């Protein structure tokens, strides 16, 4: 859900506009008649009508699949193409935008094929175009599913190859060192508030035409248009992290269009959580998982020499942080850059050993290892543009999806209280989201996620100690989607469970996608293997 890199502390600068791909396209009449109320009613009715128009148009047009452009770095035989959607679904005959999609055919026989499986990796702001590469890489976890399904990825609106948005110059966005996220004074807070306000203004200046339409419901409508363009009557979908919220909204808006849906590491879909409270809940969960990592490092002190108790490892972290604040390491790694690197450990236990190794090397005197790991690569212009774009989409979607507090007193009170007990992420998260307090376009009421007529059983997968999307979110979605099944990975906390080796989870995901069958009741699985030093 939260993007790993980028902090509002880095923002507030002006620069060159990253151009979008807005096009005015001729459109045909809708395939089906619609009532005047649908065409001219309230906004929701007009958006629903517009989505039907766009889907009918896409079903007729299909996708002109071609070899992927060389600079997309997608190996053959993956194919690429575009799907055209309305910028504003309430105006389906108005301005159109193009969404990048890619696919690889099923590896089994024609008789085995069950259609397309569409993937979203999260964010908001993540690209799904690497999904078909799981097949070319012969990923064993997905081998059975790949026999039955074409793997289809896409860049959501505003992302990457799909009419990308921008809020600041990418090189300025990544430039280091940034300000320390933890404020020492009211002056520090005022400086961060100024940066957040300037970032919101930069989004409007660079991408103002797109901003009002950068919402999860619109991305869900885009998903339905992609489904239609693929020639699929119903959607097979895999969503991770923010992709679970996209799936939840799709399932609410188009319940009878869903065939199979797997959601992994679940955003709490409650209207009261989207998005301000969800980010505060993250801060608590990150602290818990940060301590899990410290306990593991302490247990393996013979390897890392960072202390044999959690308190000793934390003391080393605070010492490192203080050193970087006083004098940025290598001139570029301050507290913000440290956090950008170290937070991968509470995100994914696959990062536990690598983060601990870099930390250990630094304490042993190898400064360069930490600089190489945590500092931005200013020569990587494409990567920096991608990071800036991802952060812009993250901000635009979360700010537009829901109403945020506009008074600083609320932010200051809530984050000051949380920081006392959960200091690892709290202020960094606050600054990242603070542009939403002064967002320049309309903020909407979140979709009321619920079961609709025709929605089949949805498979929900969740680690019990997930930091980015706390466990309560999976429970909430499970309650809202009647007939769903919840698979809990006990005593585990990696964000993104379905990509890990755990037969208890993997076999059930395969069974569901291949047969539609779920267990008679919810299932609790033992954790996947603990990382080795």
PDB file of N, CA and C in Angstrom, residues 15 87-88 164 174 177 221 223 250 266 311 333 485 495:
ATOM      1  N   UNK A  15       9.867  21.817 -11.844  1.00  0.00           N
ATOM      2  CA  UNK A  15      10.744  21.267 -12.877  1.00  0.00           C
ATOM      3  C   UNK A  15       9.972  21.014 -14.147  1.00  0.00           C
ATOM      4  N   UNK A  87     -11.275   9.474 -19.915  1.00  0.00           N
ATOM      5  CA  UNK A  87     -10.679  10.155 -18.776  1.00  0.00           C
ATOM      6  C   UNK A  87     -11.707  10.302 -17.669  1.00  0.00           C
ATOM      7  N   UNK A  88     -12.923  10.682 -18.050  1.00  0.00           N
ATOM      8  CA  UNK A  88     -14.030  10.896 -17.113  1.00  0.00           C
ATOM      9  C   UNK A  88     -15.178   9.987 -17.536  1.00  0.00           C
ATOM     10  N   UNK A 164       1.098   8.835 -17.881  1.00  0.00           N
ATOM     11  CA  UNK A 164       1.710   9.056 -16.568  1.00  0.00           C
ATOM     12  C   UNK A 164       1.527  10.475 -16.056  1.00  0.00           C
ATOM     13  N   UNK A 174      14.329  12.701  -5.983  1.00  0.00           N
ATOM     14  CA  UNK A 174      15.192  11.703  -5.350  1.00  0.00           C
ATOM     15  C   UNK A 174      16.427  12.312  -4.700  1.00  0.00           C
ATOM     16  N   UNK A 177      20.748  14.558   0.738  1.00  0.00           N
ATOM     17  CA  UNK A 177      19.849  14.043   1.779  1.00  0.00           C
ATOM     18  C   UNK A 177      18.618  14.918   1.955  1.00  0.00           C
ATOM     19  N   UNK A 221     -13.211   0.765 -12.966  1.00  0.00           N
ATOM     20  CA  UNK A 221     -13.906   0.833 -14.267  1.00  0.00           C
ATOM     21  C   UNK A 221     -12.938   0.528 -15.408  1.00  0.00           C
ATOM     22  N   UNK A 223     -10.434  -1.420 -15.210  1.00  0.00           N
ATOM     23  CA  UNK A 223     -10.220  -2.861 -15.140  1.00  0.00           C
ATOM     24  C   UNK A 223     -11.327  -3.605 -15.885  1.00  0.00           C
ATOM     25  N   UNK A 250     -13.902  -3.096  -7.269  1.00  0.00           N
ATOM     26  CA  UNK A 250     -14.410  -3.738  -8.489  1.00  0.00           C
ATOM     27  C   UNK A 250     -15.532  -4.715  -8.136  1.00  0.00           C
ATOM     28  N   UNK A 266      -4.411  -7.386   2.694  1.00  0.00           N
ATOM     29  CA  UNK A 266      -5.627  -6.638   2.404  1.00  0.00           C
ATOM     30  C   UNK A 266      -5.673  -5.261   3.070  1.00  0.00           C
ATOM     31  N   UNK A 311      16.826  -4.668  22.461  1.00  0.00           N
ATOM     32  CA  UNK A 311      17.213  -3.342  22.953  1.00  0.00           C
ATOM     33  C   UNK A 311      18.582  -2.932  22.421  1.00  0.00           C
ATOM     34  N   UNK A 333      23.306  10.098   2.743  1.00  0.00           N
ATOM     35  CA  UNK A 333      22.401   9.218   3.485  1.00  0.00           C
ATOM     36  C   UNK A 333      22.121   9.822   4.856  1.00  0.00           C
ATOM     37  N   UNK A 485     -13.545 -16.705   1.661  1.00  0.00           N
ATOM     38  CA  UNK A 485     -12.761 -17.538   2.569  1.00  0.00           C
ATOM     39  C   UNK A 485     -11.458 -16.817   2.896  1.00  0.00           C
ATOM     40  N   UNK A 495       4.658  -8.960   3.553  1.00  0.00           N
ATOM     41  CA  UNK A 495       3.613  -8.285   2.778  1.00  0.00           C
ATOM     42  C   UNK A 495       3.592  -8.901   1.391  1.00  0.00           C
TER      43      UNK A 495
END
